[in-house]
Amino acid sequence: MSYDLIAGLMFSSLMLMMLTGQRVFGAIGFVAVVAALWLWGTGGSDLGYSAVMKLMKWNALLTLPMFIFMGYVMSESRLASDLFKMFHVWFGPLPGGLAIGTILLMVLISAMNGLSVAGMAIGSTIALPQLDKHKYDRRMISGVIQAGSSLGILIPPSVVLVLYAMIARQPVGHLWLAGILPGLLMAVIFIIYIAVRCRLNPDLGPPITKEESEQISWAEKISLLRAGLLPVFIFAVILVPFIMGWASLTEASVIGALATVLVAVAKGRFTWRVFEESTRQTLAITCMFMLIILAALSFGAVFDGLGAGKVIEGVFVGELHLEPWQILVLMQLSFLVMGMFLDDTAMLVIVAPLYVTLVDQLGYSLIWYGVLYTITCQIAYLTPPFGYNLFLMRAMAPKDYTLPMIYRSVVPFVLMMLVTLIIVMVFPQLALWLPGLVYS
Amino acid sequence: MPDWIKSYVRWVEAINYRVGRFTMYLLFVIMGVMLWSMASKVTHLPANWTLETAQFLFVAYYLLGAPYSMQLDTNVRMDLLYGRLNQRTQVMWDILTIFFLIFYIGVMLYGAIDSTVYSFSIGERNPTAWRPPLWPVKLVTCIAFSLLLLQAVAHFFRDVATLRKVSI
């Protein structure tokens, strides 16, 4: 049997195994170890375990539990609710203003945390009830929270970019800075969309009433702005020591986590319940991610052993005679399709190593490609049937947010993400200008 | 259901619960180690043991915590088809597909034991300035995968019990 056939067989059995609904890490791991045993006999039996030792040396993964912990402390202690109140008061009187405020809140959360889980938790506990109370359209609410929280992986600090940095062997600092402008651009596109839709049809996002906004005095409005200092503080304690080279990446994430705890303590909100809940959830979510990465790494090792990279390269460069930019577009398209069915970390660990070498050979910047990859991941979070934010939304939102409604709500936002992806593809300077400026 | 199955499930779950509750606090030990590392840089005597210690602790953290995370049911599934089944059919499906998971964990445990024995017999050390022996961390992974295997089997028994409407 030829190696490309085996690779194809592995990939289709992976899809089939995922469909059984068994835990994702079990599905991926099973295909990986069975393939290894089948191909290399008893010599393949240690392949699965060797991933544990390989993963141990990926220091940057230590940031994962730190960011998860920080996100949970922030949402459980309701630190972010002051922030939302600030946006509520300042933007509420505009049509769609609370939805715009939610996007801005998500941008700030993203600047403090590297995962989309934190934004989802904060969005659904703090923003969602308020938007519901003000009779915002449910589809608008669900779309805004899911799309907004996905910015967490594009705006630094970002865990997805850290993983990408390890696979592509690129400096994390450059990648993080490269994500800033595209992330802000995407947020601006979201905001324009919300503003236009709500102006045309005020029922989607009715402004808060005059009486409600007049209840709050100007002095109070000004003092609420102080809430905005929190994200600036946390962003600075993580990014500054890291970019300046005073602390390693993992150390910077520890500082961020401890700074969040410190703020919560100072505000008197760090109760035993917050502590217990955050610690337990951090373990649960970290285990979920790490078990998937572990299984995907074994799968990727078998795939790599088969020379799947050469096969893909052969198809793109040799058989199809494509221009470099066409290959790039095809790669993005295949990522988008895979992202619908695969977990994004699994996708990164299995497929990215194959693509990254190709991108490098074509002469493109791997920093820029990292940003493109991350935007694709954001889309993957929102596209059914397998999308983390869809799962989280259903788990966290009230029962009357049904699955079909949640699916439909993301459509306009996915389109806007695609627009951002195309803009960044056409204008690579959007990603590359800032890192060039800082590290020149 | 025979009594020994019931007590097996209860014991395994109780042990894994306690191990998990202990493991979740390792997070703060990792933080402490990283803080020490930063402090040692300030005093211009960078510690050479901190990064590896943090790596070892992290392996213990996510592997020893894994059985507890299964108890908490946080491991995602692709629910395109699975989510549409009714609860009883889901349980029946799980009874079948959990064997894939058990097989995977079994192979991982085999690899772990193999690697630990080898590591111990040749006195393998990490090729770094600190040169710590590797068998202790590998032994921890052996224990972790054993516990995970026991937990997966306990899930199987629990599902069978649910199907036969027996409470454990």
PDB file of C-alpha atoms in Angstrom, chain B residues 5 8 15 32 34 54 67 75 77 88-89 109 111-112 135 151 157:
ATOM      1  CA  ILE B   5     -17.729  -4.026  40.549  1.00  0.00           C
ATOM      2  CA  TYR B   8     -14.211  -1.099  42.351  1.00  0.00           C
ATOM      3  CA  ILE B  15      -8.889   7.740  44.827  1.00  0.00           C
ATOM      4  CA  GLY B  32       6.291  29.618  43.038  1.00  0.00           C
ATOM      5  CA  MET B  34       8.789  30.513  38.279  1.00  0.00           C
ATOM      6  CA  ALA B  54       8.464  23.477  36.346  1.00  0.00           C
ATOM      7  CA  PRO B  67      -8.723  11.149  35.704  1.00  0.00           C
ATOM      8  CA  ASN B  75     -13.193  16.463  27.791  1.00  0.00           C
ATOM      9  CA  ARG B  77     -16.651  15.338  22.222  1.00  0.00           C
ATOM     10  CA  ARG B  88     -29.958   5.910  26.630  1.00  0.00           C
ATOM     11  CA  THR B  89     -28.496   5.462  23.150  1.00  0.00           C
ATOM     12  CA  LEU B 109       0.801   2.961  29.874  1.00  0.00           C
ATOM     13  CA  GLY B 111       5.079   2.908  26.626  1.00  0.00           C
ATOM     14  CA  ALA B 112       5.400   4.653  29.979  1.00  0.00           C
ATOM     15  CA  TRP B 135      13.049   8.162  36.000  1.00  0.00           C
ATOM     16  CA  GLN B 151     -10.952   5.602  35.615  1.00  0.00           C
ATOM     17  CA  PHE B 157     -18.989   0.005  34.516  1.00  0.00           C
TER      18      PHE B 157
END
